[in-house]
């Protein structure tokens, strides 16, 4: 177990807690516990009768959060992917909850720990798994996926304009030996991208992380499931860190807030589709100048909130 000290400042914390409208005796779920920064603030707003279910697929995160939340007795820690949200509730004998939070993205301690392979600033193994029990790693993707597959991932998940050139150079390089470290990969990417950016590799690293952890698929699959388990008036708050995630959240919220989905040419509604939420945030909430000064990692964060109707 890595003994590095986890430093963690929860992003958009005040806005998130305010928008969750916490009922002091309610049941809340933090689907992305991390070190427990947001969880701690939820617990501080709950009475002893209130309850928090804290889920994370990363065992190291759970250990760190247990230490951070050791003063609270009304929290249940679950080591699982939030995709299994329904199963988690059923195992705890729960059905409806008062609110849920998802903070999508890599925790600061995961980035800061070179051994996890998320960072392009420090050398480490090409891992990038949030759940260390999963078999697929970034090293497998980089060394075993075809050129076409790599190109597609970099373009779709990283929105990388030079995805063709990066994929081609990876294939060329790996014919001379396995690409097994973050710095080796970073150097290949830098040679492939014609740019004056400080970190042109960041989009490819993002794309690999999304592929390894199936992040977009899992997010898309989970939002409606969570909404289905909210009590009327219960809220879901989702913080995302890049445009692909934010687009999924925005579109999913829009779908869930729409009543009739019949084609416009039909004179009467035949779909019987009912809206499940009202969108509380017409535009996403972003970090204030004050927060940006304190925590530069909050810069890309966007918070969207929906309420069960």
PDB file of C-alpha atoms in Angstrom:
ATOM      1  CA  UNK A   1       0.000   0.000   0.000  1.00  0.00           C
ATOM      2  CA  UNK A   2       1.368   3.391  -0.934  1.00  0.00           C
ATOM      3  CA  UNK A   3       1.912   5.597   2.114  1.00  0.00           C
ATOM      4  CA  UNK A   4       2.006   8.943   0.334  1.00  0.00           C
ATOM      5  CA  UNK A   5       0.000  11.672   2.061  1.00  0.00           C
ATOM      6  CA  UNK A   6      -3.201  12.377   0.177  1.00  0.00           C
ATOM      7  CA  UNK A   7      -3.834  16.110  -0.241  1.00  0.00           C
ATOM      8  CA  UNK A   8      -7.308  16.782  -1.486  1.00  0.00           C
ATOM      9  CA  UNK A   9      -9.386  19.916  -1.915  1.00  0.00           C
ATOM     10  CA  UNK A  10     -12.938  19.072  -3.022  1.00  0.00           C
ATOM     11  CA  UNK A  11     -13.910  20.944  -6.190  1.00  0.00           C
ATOM     12  CA  UNK A  12     -16.971  23.259  -6.243  1.00  0.00           C
ATOM     13  CA  UNK A  13     -17.654  22.051  -2.696  1.00  0.00           C
ATOM     14  CA  UNK A  14     -19.807  24.930  -1.406  1.00  0.00           C
ATOM     15  CA  UNK A  15     -21.979  25.059  -4.546  1.00  0.00           C
ATOM     16  CA  UNK A  16     -22.398  21.280  -4.557  1.00  0.00           C
ATOM     17  CA  UNK A  17     -23.527  21.065  -0.924  1.00  0.00           C
ATOM     18  CA  UNK A  18     -25.845  24.064  -1.306  1.00  0.00           C
ATOM     19  CA  UNK A  19     -27.469  22.567  -4.417  1.00  0.00           C
ATOM     20  CA  UNK A  20     -27.957  19.136  -2.867  1.00  0.00           C
ATOM     21  CA  UNK A  21     -30.490  20.752  -0.474  1.00  0.00           C
ATOM     22  CA  UNK A  22     -29.463  18.323   2.258  1.00  0.00           C
ATOM     23  CA  UNK A  23     -32.182  17.103   4.622  1.00  0.00           C
ATOM     24  CA  UNK A  24     -30.518  16.437   7.959  1.00  0.00           C
ATOM     25  CA  UNK A  25     -32.149  13.004   8.492  1.00  0.00           C
ATOM     26  CA  UNK A  26     -31.842  11.969   4.830  1.00  0.00           C
ATOM     27  CA  UNK A  27     -29.958   9.180   3.062  1.00  0.00           C
ATOM     28  CA  UNK A  28     -27.291  10.362   0.592  1.00  0.00           C
ATOM     29  CA  UNK A  29     -24.931   8.555  -1.740  1.00  0.00           C
ATOM     30  CA  UNK A  30     -21.491   9.781  -2.788  1.00  0.00           C
ATOM     31  CA  UNK A  31     -20.829   7.632  -5.847  1.00  0.00           C
ATOM     32  CA  UNK A  32     -17.232   8.831  -6.239  1.00  0.00           C
ATOM     33  CA  UNK A  33     -15.838   8.991  -2.720  1.00  0.00           C
ATOM     34  CA  UNK A  34     -12.180   9.775  -3.493  1.00  0.00           C
ATOM     35  CA  UNK A  35     -10.503  10.935  -0.306  1.00  0.00           C
ATOM     36  CA  UNK A  36     -13.924  11.974   1.002  1.00  0.00           C
ATOM     37  CA  UNK A  37     -13.783  15.773   0.754  1.00  0.00           C
ATOM     38  CA  UNK A  38     -17.375  16.137  -0.489  1.00  0.00           C
ATOM     39  CA  UNK A  39     -18.529  13.264   1.731  1.00  0.00           C
ATOM     40  CA  UNK A  40     -17.217  15.048   4.807  1.00  0.00           C
ATOM     41  CA  UNK A  41     -19.252  18.138   3.956  1.00  0.00           C
ATOM     42  CA  UNK A  42     -22.399  16.052   3.400  1.00  0.00           C
ATOM     43  CA  UNK A  43     -21.874  14.330   6.775  1.00  0.00           C
ATOM     44  CA  UNK A  44     -21.403  17.687   8.506  1.00  0.00           C
ATOM     45  CA  UNK A  45     -24.908  18.594   7.300  1.00  0.00           C
ATOM     46  CA  UNK A  46     -26.515  15.336   8.489  1.00  0.00           C
ATOM     47  CA  UNK A  47     -27.853  14.494  11.948  1.00  0.00           C
ATOM     48  CA  UNK A  48     -27.063  11.148  13.620  1.00  0.00           C
ATOM     49  CA  UNK A  49     -30.243   9.816  11.985  1.00  0.00           C
ATOM     50  CA  UNK A  50     -28.978  10.769   8.534  1.00  0.00           C
ATOM     51  CA  UNK A  51     -26.857   8.348   6.537  1.00  0.00           C
ATOM     52  CA  UNK A  52     -24.204   8.471   3.844  1.00  0.00           C
ATOM     53  CA  UNK A  53     -23.315   5.603   1.495  1.00  0.00           C
ATOM     54  CA  UNK A  54     -19.820   6.220   0.115  1.00  0.00           C
ATOM     55  CA  UNK A  55     -18.813   4.275  -3.004  1.00  0.00           C
ATOM     56  CA  UNK A  56     -15.424   4.064  -4.727  1.00  0.00           C
ATOM     57  CA  UNK A  57     -13.850   1.450  -6.980  1.00  0.00           C
ATOM     58  CA  UNK A  58     -10.359   2.348  -5.744  1.00  0.00           C
ATOM     59  CA  UNK A  59      -9.352   0.483  -2.570  1.00  0.00           C
ATOM     60  CA  UNK A  60      -6.625   3.041  -1.780  1.00  0.00           C
ATOM     61  CA  UNK A  61      -9.217   5.827  -1.932  1.00  0.00           C
ATOM     62  CA  UNK A  62     -11.457   4.023   0.538  1.00  0.00           C
ATOM     63  CA  UNK A  63      -8.587   3.554   3.009  1.00  0.00           C
ATOM     64  CA  UNK A  64      -7.704   7.263   2.767  1.00  0.00           C
ATOM     65  CA  UNK A  65     -11.365   8.307   3.129  1.00  0.00           C
ATOM     66  CA  UNK A  66     -11.858   6.094   6.195  1.00  0.00           C
ATOM     67  CA  UNK A  67      -9.050   8.005   7.870  1.00  0.00           C
ATOM     68  CA  UNK A  68     -10.491  11.364   6.763  1.00  0.00           C
ATOM     69  CA  UNK A  69     -14.024  10.477   7.948  1.00  0.00           C
ATOM     70  CA  UNK A  70     -13.108   8.584  11.117  1.00  0.00           C
ATOM     71  CA  UNK A  71     -15.120  11.010  13.294  1.00  0.00           C
ATOM     72  CA  UNK A  72     -18.407   9.956  11.667  1.00  0.00           C
ATOM     73  CA  UNK A  73     -20.304   6.768  12.522  1.00  0.00           C
ATOM     74  CA  UNK A  74     -23.177   7.190  10.011  1.00  0.00           C
ATOM     75  CA  UNK A  75     -21.187   6.414   6.844  1.00  0.00           C
ATOM     76  CA  UNK A  76     -21.057   3.066   5.013  1.00  0.00           C
ATOM     77  CA  UNK A  77     -18.052   2.455   2.744  1.00  0.00           C
ATOM     78  CA  UNK A  78     -18.551   0.344  -0.386  1.00  0.00           C
ATOM     79  CA  UNK A  79     -15.692  -0.747  -2.661  1.00  0.00           C
ATOM     80  CA  UNK A  80     -17.432  -0.953  -6.036  1.00  0.00           C
ATOM     81  CA  UNK A  81     -17.881   0.800  -9.375  1.00  0.00           C
ATOM     82  CA  UNK A  82     -20.827   3.228  -9.256  1.00  0.00           C
ATOM     83  CA  UNK A  83     -22.185   1.344 -12.266  1.00  0.00           C
ATOM     84  CA  UNK A  84     -23.354  -1.234  -9.665  1.00  0.00           C
ATOM     85  CA  UNK A  85     -25.289   1.470  -7.785  1.00  0.00           C
ATOM     86  CA  UNK A  86     -28.620  -0.420  -7.836  1.00  0.00           C
ATOM     87  CA  UNK A  87     -26.983  -3.603  -6.549  1.00  0.00           C
ATOM     88  CA  UNK A  88     -25.262  -1.629  -3.755  1.00  0.00           C
ATOM     89  CA  UNK A  89     -28.597  -0.154  -2.607  1.00  0.00           C
ATOM     90  CA  UNK A  90     -30.334  -3.537  -2.758  1.00  0.00           C
ATOM     91  CA  UNK A  91     -27.570  -5.171  -0.680  1.00  0.00           C
ATOM     92  CA  UNK A  92     -28.060  -2.468   1.970  1.00  0.00           C
ATOM     93  CA  UNK A  93     -31.829  -2.961   1.951  1.00  0.00           C
ATOM     94  CA  UNK A  94     -32.399   0.526   0.521  1.00  0.00           C
ATOM     95  CA  UNK A  95     -34.606   1.682  -2.338  1.00  0.00           C
ATOM     96  CA  UNK A  96     -35.146   5.447  -2.346  1.00  0.00           C
ATOM     97  CA  UNK A  97     -32.554   8.050  -1.352  1.00  0.00           C
ATOM     98  CA  UNK A  98     -32.628  11.810  -0.739  1.00  0.00           C
ATOM     99  CA  UNK A  99     -29.702  12.775  -2.947  1.00  0.00           C
ATOM    100  CA  UNK A 100     -26.617  11.664  -4.832  1.00  0.00           C
ATOM    101  CA  UNK A 101     -23.310  13.164  -5.870  1.00  0.00           C
ATOM    102  CA  UNK A 102     -20.979  12.138  -8.692  1.00  0.00           C
ATOM    103  CA  UNK A 103     -17.590  13.827  -9.051  1.00  0.00           C
ATOM    104  CA  UNK A 104     -16.318  12.365 -12.322  1.00  0.00           C
ATOM    105  CA  UNK A 105     -12.619  12.314 -13.041  1.00  0.00           C
ATOM    106  CA  UNK A 106      -9.303  11.357 -11.529  1.00  0.00           C
ATOM    107  CA  UNK A 107      -8.721  12.192  -7.867  1.00  0.00           C
ATOM    108  CA  UNK A 108      -5.785  14.478  -7.189  1.00  0.00           C
ATOM    109  CA  UNK A 109      -4.028  11.735  -5.222  1.00  0.00           C
ATOM    110  CA  UNK A 110      -4.355   9.333  -8.173  1.00  0.00           C
ATOM    111  CA  UNK A 111      -2.649  11.879 -10.412  1.00  0.00           C
ATOM    112  CA  UNK A 112       0.000  12.686  -7.792  1.00  0.00           C
ATOM    113  CA  UNK A 113       0.890   9.024  -7.262  1.00  0.00           C
ATOM    114  CA  UNK A 114       3.253   8.205 -10.164  1.00  0.00           C
ATOM    115  CA  UNK A 115       2.807   4.442  -9.649  1.00  0.00           C
ATOM    116  CA  UNK A 116      -0.816   4.695 -10.823  1.00  0.00           C
ATOM    117  CA  UNK A 117       0.264   5.882 -14.286  1.00  0.00           C
ATOM    118  CA  UNK A 118      -2.207   8.770 -14.658  1.00  0.00           C
ATOM    119  CA  UNK A 119       0.431  11.498 -14.680  1.00  0.00           C
ATOM    120  CA  UNK A 120       2.436  12.669 -17.686  1.00  0.00           C
ATOM    121  CA  UNK A 121       4.582  14.793 -15.348  1.00  0.00           C
ATOM    122  CA  UNK A 122       6.228  11.878 -13.510  1.00  0.00           C
ATOM    123  CA  UNK A 123       7.536   8.579 -14.813  1.00  0.00           C
ATOM    124  CA  UNK A 124       5.506   5.536 -13.876  1.00  0.00           C
ATOM    125  CA  UNK A 125       4.048   2.320 -15.285  1.00  0.00           C
ATOM    126  CA  UNK A 126       1.358   2.719 -17.958  1.00  0.00           C
ATOM    127  CA  UNK A 127      -1.497   1.618 -15.718  1.00  0.00           C
ATOM    128  CA  UNK A 128      -4.364   4.175 -15.389  1.00  0.00           C
ATOM    129  CA  UNK A 129      -6.788   1.734 -13.735  1.00  0.00           C
ATOM    130  CA  UNK A 130      -9.088   3.302 -11.159  1.00  0.00           C
ATOM    131  CA  UNK A 131      -9.981  -0.193 -10.011  1.00  0.00           C
ATOM    132  CA  UNK A 132      -6.719  -2.124  -9.643  1.00  0.00           C
ATOM    133  CA  UNK A 133      -8.565  -5.458  -9.975  1.00  0.00           C
ATOM    134  CA  UNK A 134      -9.482  -4.743 -13.614  1.00  0.00           C
ATOM    135  CA  UNK A 135      -7.380  -6.522 -16.222  1.00  0.00           C
ATOM    136  CA  UNK A 136      -7.205  -3.843 -18.893  1.00  0.00           C
ATOM    137  CA  UNK A 137      -4.377  -1.310 -18.443  1.00  0.00           C
ATOM    138  CA  UNK A 138      -3.141   1.584 -20.560  1.00  0.00           C
ATOM    139  CA  UNK A 139      -0.061  -0.499 -21.380  1.00  0.00           C
ATOM    140  CA  UNK A 140      -2.246  -3.201 -22.962  1.00  0.00           C
ATOM    141  CA  UNK A 141      -4.183  -0.576 -24.968  1.00  0.00           C
ATOM    142  CA  UNK A 142      -0.994   1.150 -26.207  1.00  0.00           C
ATOM    143  CA  UNK A 143       0.839  -2.074 -27.103  1.00  0.00           C
ATOM    144  CA  UNK A 144      -1.930  -4.356 -28.334  1.00  0.00           C
ATOM    145  CA  UNK A 145      -4.686  -2.260 -29.944  1.00  0.00           C
ATOM    146  CA  UNK A 146      -4.524  -1.821 -33.728  1.00  0.00           C
ATOM    147  CA  UNK A 147      -3.572   1.497 -35.324  1.00  0.00           C
ATOM    148  CA  UNK A 148      -7.217   2.095 -36.321  1.00  0.00           C
ATOM    149  CA  UNK A 149      -8.451   1.426 -32.776  1.00  0.00           C
ATOM    150  CA  UNK A 150      -5.846   3.754 -31.255  1.00  0.00           C
ATOM    151  CA  UNK A 151      -6.676   6.471 -33.746  1.00  0.00           C
ATOM    152  CA  UNK A 152     -10.408   6.173 -32.968  1.00  0.00           C
ATOM    153  CA  UNK A 153      -9.859   6.336 -29.172  1.00  0.00           C
ATOM    154  CA  UNK A 154      -7.568   9.374 -29.389  1.00  0.00           C
ATOM    155  CA  UNK A 155      -9.962  11.168 -31.716  1.00  0.00           C
ATOM    156  CA  UNK A 156     -13.228  10.282 -29.931  1.00  0.00           C
ATOM    157  CA  UNK A 157     -12.135  10.366 -26.298  1.00  0.00           C
ATOM    158  CA  UNK A 158      -9.327  12.916 -26.527  1.00  0.00           C
ATOM    159  CA  UNK A 159     -10.676  15.065 -29.370  1.00  0.00           C
ATOM    160  CA  UNK A 160      -7.070  14.945 -30.621  1.00  0.00           C
ATOM    161  CA  UNK A 161      -6.543  16.449 -34.103  1.00  0.00           C
ATOM    162  CA  UNK A 162      -3.253  14.577 -34.577  1.00  0.00           C
ATOM    163  CA  UNK A 163      -4.689  11.179 -33.579  1.00  0.00           C
ATOM    164  CA  UNK A 164      -3.537   9.579 -36.868  1.00  0.00           C
ATOM    165  CA  UNK A 165       0.053  10.713 -36.396  1.00  0.00           C
ATOM    166  CA  UNK A 166       0.125   9.656 -32.695  1.00  0.00           C
ATOM    167  CA  UNK A 167      -1.289   6.191 -33.487  1.00  0.00           C
ATOM    168  CA  UNK A 168       1.153   5.716 -36.388  1.00  0.00           C
ATOM    169  CA  UNK A 169       4.164   6.643 -34.242  1.00  0.00           C
ATOM    170  CA  UNK A 170       3.051   4.365 -31.396  1.00  0.00           C
ATOM    171  CA  UNK A 171       2.846   1.416 -33.825  1.00  0.00           C
ATOM    172  CA  UNK A 172       6.295   2.282 -35.216  1.00  0.00           C
ATOM    173  CA  UNK A 173       7.847   2.621 -31.758  1.00  0.00           C
ATOM    174  CA  UNK A 174       6.355  -0.553 -30.309  1.00  0.00           C
ATOM    175  CA  UNK A 175       7.825  -2.650 -33.145  1.00  0.00           C
ATOM    176  CA  UNK A 176      11.205  -1.857 -31.527  1.00  0.00           C
ATOM    177  CA  UNK A 177      10.075  -2.773 -28.011  1.00  0.00           C
ATOM    178  CA  UNK A 178       7.134  -2.521 -25.638  1.00  0.00           C
ATOM    179  CA  UNK A 179       6.042   0.978 -24.556  1.00  0.00           C
ATOM    180  CA  UNK A 180       5.775   0.482 -20.813  1.00  0.00           C
ATOM    181  CA  UNK A 181       6.151   3.861 -19.097  1.00  0.00           C
ATOM    182  CA  UNK A 182       4.296   7.175 -19.012  1.00  0.00           C
ATOM    183  CA  UNK A 183       7.379   9.174 -20.042  1.00  0.00           C
ATOM    184  CA  UNK A 184       8.123   6.875 -23.026  1.00  0.00           C
ATOM    185  CA  UNK A 185       4.565   7.400 -24.215  1.00  0.00           C
ATOM    186  CA  UNK A 186       4.692  11.143 -23.520  1.00  0.00           C
ATOM    187  CA  UNK A 187       7.815  11.524 -25.674  1.00  0.00           C
ATOM    188  CA  UNK A 188       6.195   9.671 -28.591  1.00  0.00           C
ATOM    189  CA  UNK A 189       3.103  11.893 -28.373  1.00  0.00           C
ATOM    190  CA  UNK A 190       5.176  15.086 -28.257  1.00  0.00           C
ATOM    191  CA  UNK A 191       7.037  14.080 -31.430  1.00  0.00           C
ATOM    192  CA  UNK A 192       3.682  13.368 -33.135  1.00  0.00           C
ATOM    193  CA  UNK A 193       1.858  16.612 -32.322  1.00  0.00           C
ATOM    194  CA  UNK A 194       2.822  19.880 -33.977  1.00  0.00           C
ATOM    195  CA  UNK A 195       1.919  22.311 -31.222  1.00  0.00           C
ATOM    196  CA  UNK A 196       3.339  24.994 -28.947  1.00  0.00           C
ATOM    197  CA  UNK A 197       1.270  23.745 -25.994  1.00  0.00           C
ATOM    198  CA  UNK A 198       3.010  23.055 -22.696  1.00  0.00           C
ATOM    199  CA  UNK A 199       1.411  19.589 -22.429  1.00  0.00           C
ATOM    200  CA  UNK A 200       0.260  18.380 -25.862  1.00  0.00           C
ATOM    201  CA  UNK A 201       0.078  14.831 -24.440  1.00  0.00           C
ATOM    202  CA  UNK A 202      -2.841  15.572 -22.086  1.00  0.00           C
ATOM    203  CA  UNK A 203      -5.619  14.684 -24.562  1.00  0.00           C
ATOM    204  CA  UNK A 204      -4.125  11.279 -25.437  1.00  0.00           C
ATOM    205  CA  UNK A 205      -3.630  10.491 -21.739  1.00  0.00           C
ATOM    206  CA  UNK A 206      -7.271  11.455 -21.137  1.00  0.00           C
ATOM    207  CA  UNK A 207      -8.409   9.210 -24.002  1.00  0.00           C
ATOM    208  CA  UNK A 208      -6.473   6.219 -22.636  1.00  0.00           C
ATOM    209  CA  UNK A 209      -7.870   6.752 -19.152  1.00  0.00           C
ATOM    210  CA  UNK A 210     -11.440   6.856 -20.510  1.00  0.00           C
ATOM    211  CA  UNK A 211     -10.871   3.665 -22.525  1.00  0.00           C
ATOM    212  CA  UNK A 212      -9.255   1.741 -19.652  1.00  0.00           C
ATOM    213  CA  UNK A 213     -12.016   2.657 -17.180  1.00  0.00           C
ATOM    214  CA  UNK A 214     -14.979   2.746 -19.655  1.00  0.00           C
ATOM    215  CA  UNK A 215     -15.746   6.121 -18.118  1.00  0.00           C
ATOM    216  CA  UNK A 216     -18.245   7.568 -20.609  1.00  0.00           C
ATOM    217  CA  UNK A 217     -20.211   4.336 -20.968  1.00  0.00           C
ATOM    218  CA  UNK A 218     -20.430   3.882 -17.192  1.00  0.00           C
ATOM    219  CA  UNK A 219     -21.518   7.515 -16.685  1.00  0.00           C
ATOM    220  CA  UNK A 220     -24.201   7.312 -19.366  1.00  0.00           C
ATOM    221  CA  UNK A 221     -25.555   4.035 -17.941  1.00  0.00           C
ATOM    222  CA  UNK A 222     -25.710   5.246 -14.346  1.00  0.00           C
ATOM    223  CA  UNK A 223     -27.392   8.679 -14.392  1.00  0.00           C
ATOM    224  CA  UNK A 224     -30.943   7.447 -15.049  1.00  0.00           C
ATOM    225  CA  UNK A 225     -30.555   4.562 -12.592  1.00  0.00           C
ATOM    226  CA  UNK A 226     -29.668   7.044  -9.849  1.00  0.00           C
ATOM    227  CA  UNK A 227     -32.596   9.309 -10.788  1.00  0.00           C
ATOM    228  CA  UNK A 228     -34.958   6.306 -10.583  1.00  0.00           C
ATOM    229  CA  UNK A 229     -33.948   5.840  -6.932  1.00  0.00           C
ATOM    230  CA  UNK A 230     -34.363   9.482  -5.865  1.00  0.00           C
ATOM    231  CA  UNK A 231     -37.311  10.447  -3.694  1.00  0.00           C
ATOM    232  CA  UNK A 232     -39.463  13.265  -5.115  1.00  0.00           C
ATOM    233  CA  UNK A 233     -37.536  16.457  -4.376  1.00  0.00           C
ATOM    234  CA  UNK A 234     -34.283  14.496  -4.103  1.00  0.00           C
ATOM    235  CA  UNK A 235     -31.380  15.878  -6.103  1.00  0.00           C
ATOM    236  CA  UNK A 236     -28.515  14.538  -8.190  1.00  0.00           C
ATOM    237  CA  UNK A 237     -25.390  16.699  -8.507  1.00  0.00           C
ATOM    238  CA  UNK A 238     -22.739  15.815 -11.090  1.00  0.00           C
ATOM    239  CA  UNK A 239     -19.325  17.441 -11.452  1.00  0.00           C
ATOM    240  CA  UNK A 240     -17.517  16.763 -14.725  1.00  0.00           C
ATOM    241  CA  UNK A 241     -14.069  17.812 -15.930  1.00  0.00           C
ATOM    242  CA  UNK A 242     -14.124  17.704 -19.715  1.00  0.00           C
ATOM    243  CA  UNK A 243     -16.518  18.451 -22.533  1.00  0.00           C
ATOM    244  CA  UNK A 244     -17.300  14.801 -23.380  1.00  0.00           C
ATOM    245  CA  UNK A 245     -18.564  14.078 -19.859  1.00  0.00           C
ATOM    246  CA  UNK A 246     -20.361  17.399 -19.552  1.00  0.00           C
ATOM    247  CA  UNK A 247     -22.145  16.765 -22.861  1.00  0.00           C
ATOM    248  CA  UNK A 248     -23.368  13.365 -21.625  1.00  0.00           C
ATOM    249  CA  UNK A 249     -24.668  14.890 -18.366  1.00  0.00           C
ATOM    250  CA  UNK A 250     -26.304  17.833 -20.157  1.00  0.00           C
ATOM    251  CA  UNK A 251     -28.029  15.625 -22.758  1.00  0.00           C
ATOM    252  CA  UNK A 252     -29.106  12.997 -20.224  1.00  0.00           C
ATOM    253  CA  UNK A 253     -30.589  15.678 -17.966  1.00  0.00           C
ATOM    254  CA  UNK A 254     -32.375  17.189 -20.969  1.00  0.00           C
ATOM    255  CA  UNK A 255     -33.875  13.785 -21.896  1.00  0.00           C
ATOM    256  CA  UNK A 256     -34.926  13.107 -18.310  1.00  0.00           C
ATOM    257  CA  UNK A 257     -36.565  16.553 -18.064  1.00  0.00           C
ATOM    258  CA  UNK A 258     -38.552  16.124 -21.299  1.00  0.00           C
ATOM    259  CA  UNK A 259     -42.149  14.904 -21.134  1.00  0.00           C
ATOM    260  CA  UNK A 260     -43.325  13.969 -24.633  1.00  0.00           C
ATOM    261  CA  UNK A 261     -40.715  12.555 -27.030  1.00  0.00           C
ATOM    262  CA  UNK A 262     -43.075  11.918 -29.969  1.00  0.00           C
ATOM    263  CA  UNK A 263     -42.039  13.170 -33.413  1.00  0.00           C
ATOM    264  CA  UNK A 264     -43.355  16.772 -33.835  1.00  0.00           C
ATOM    265  CA  UNK A 265     -45.604  15.801 -36.772  1.00  0.00           C
ATOM    266  CA  UNK A 266     -47.860  13.629 -34.556  1.00  0.00           C
ATOM    267  CA  UNK A 267     -51.033  15.543 -33.549  1.00  0.00           C
ATOM    268  CA  UNK A 268     -51.351  13.796 -30.152  1.00  0.00           C
ATOM    269  CA  UNK A 269     -48.867  12.234 -27.751  1.00  0.00           C
ATOM    270  CA  UNK A 270     -48.619   8.439 -28.014  1.00  0.00           C
ATOM    271  CA  UNK A 271     -45.273   7.878 -26.286  1.00  0.00           C
ATOM    272  CA  UNK A 272     -46.488   8.211 -22.664  1.00  0.00           C
ATOM    273  CA  UNK A 273     -42.988   9.370 -21.795  1.00  0.00           C
ATOM    274  CA  UNK A 274     -42.936  11.310 -18.519  1.00  0.00           C
ATOM    275  CA  UNK A 275     -40.315  13.764 -17.327  1.00  0.00           C
ATOM    276  CA  UNK A 276     -38.422  12.467 -14.276  1.00  0.00           C
ATOM    277  CA  UNK A 277     -36.474  15.565 -13.257  1.00  0.00           C
ATOM    278  CA  UNK A 278     -36.414  19.314 -13.512  1.00  0.00           C
ATOM    279  CA  UNK A 279     -33.014  20.763 -14.330  1.00  0.00           C
ATOM    280  CA  UNK A 280     -31.915  23.124 -11.546  1.00  0.00           C
ATOM    281  CA  UNK A 281     -28.828  24.456 -13.359  1.00  0.00           C
ATOM    282  CA  UNK A 282     -29.763  25.918 -16.741  1.00  0.00           C
ATOM    283  CA  UNK A 283     -26.052  26.598 -17.216  1.00  0.00           C
ATOM    284  CA  UNK A 284     -23.377  24.600 -15.399  1.00  0.00           C
ATOM    285  CA  UNK A 285     -21.882  26.114 -12.249  1.00  0.00           C
ATOM    286  CA  UNK A 286     -18.127  26.743 -12.528  1.00  0.00           C
ATOM    287  CA  UNK A 287     -15.416  27.780 -10.076  1.00  0.00           C
ATOM    288  CA  UNK A 288     -15.204  31.353  -8.773  1.00  0.00           C
ATOM    289  CA  UNK A 289     -11.980  33.372  -9.072  1.00  0.00           C
ATOM    290  CA  UNK A 290     -11.417  32.774  -5.350  1.00  0.00           C
ATOM    291  CA  UNK A 291     -11.621  28.988  -5.760  1.00  0.00           C
ATOM    292  CA  UNK A 292      -9.394  29.063  -8.856  1.00  0.00           C
ATOM    293  CA  UNK A 293      -6.703  30.853  -6.850  1.00  0.00           C
ATOM    294  CA  UNK A 294      -6.888  28.232  -4.084  1.00  0.00           C
ATOM    295  CA  UNK A 295      -7.245  25.176  -6.317  1.00  0.00           C
ATOM    296  CA  UNK A 296      -6.144  25.350  -9.976  1.00  0.00           C
ATOM    297  CA  UNK A 297      -7.610  21.870 -10.597  1.00  0.00           C
ATOM    298  CA  UNK A 298     -11.114  23.331 -10.301  1.00  0.00           C
ATOM    299  CA  UNK A 299     -10.666  25.270 -13.569  1.00  0.00           C
ATOM    300  CA  UNK A 300     -12.336  22.763 -15.960  1.00  0.00           C
ATOM    301  CA  UNK A 301     -14.993  21.617 -13.425  1.00  0.00           C
ATOM    302  CA  UNK A 302     -18.680  21.991 -14.279  1.00  0.00           C
ATOM    303  CA  UNK A 303     -21.535  21.219 -11.881  1.00  0.00           C
ATOM    304  CA  UNK A 304     -25.023  20.289 -13.106  1.00  0.00           C
ATOM    305  CA  UNK A 305     -27.965  19.523 -10.810  1.00  0.00           C
ATOM    306  CA  UNK A 306     -31.335  17.833 -11.375  1.00  0.00           C
ATOM    307  CA  UNK A 307     -34.306  17.380  -9.018  1.00  0.00           C
ATOM    308  CA  UNK A 308     -36.691  14.403  -9.038  1.00  0.00           C
ATOM    309  CA  UNK A 309     -40.295  15.351  -9.795  1.00  0.00           C
TER     310      UNK A 309
END
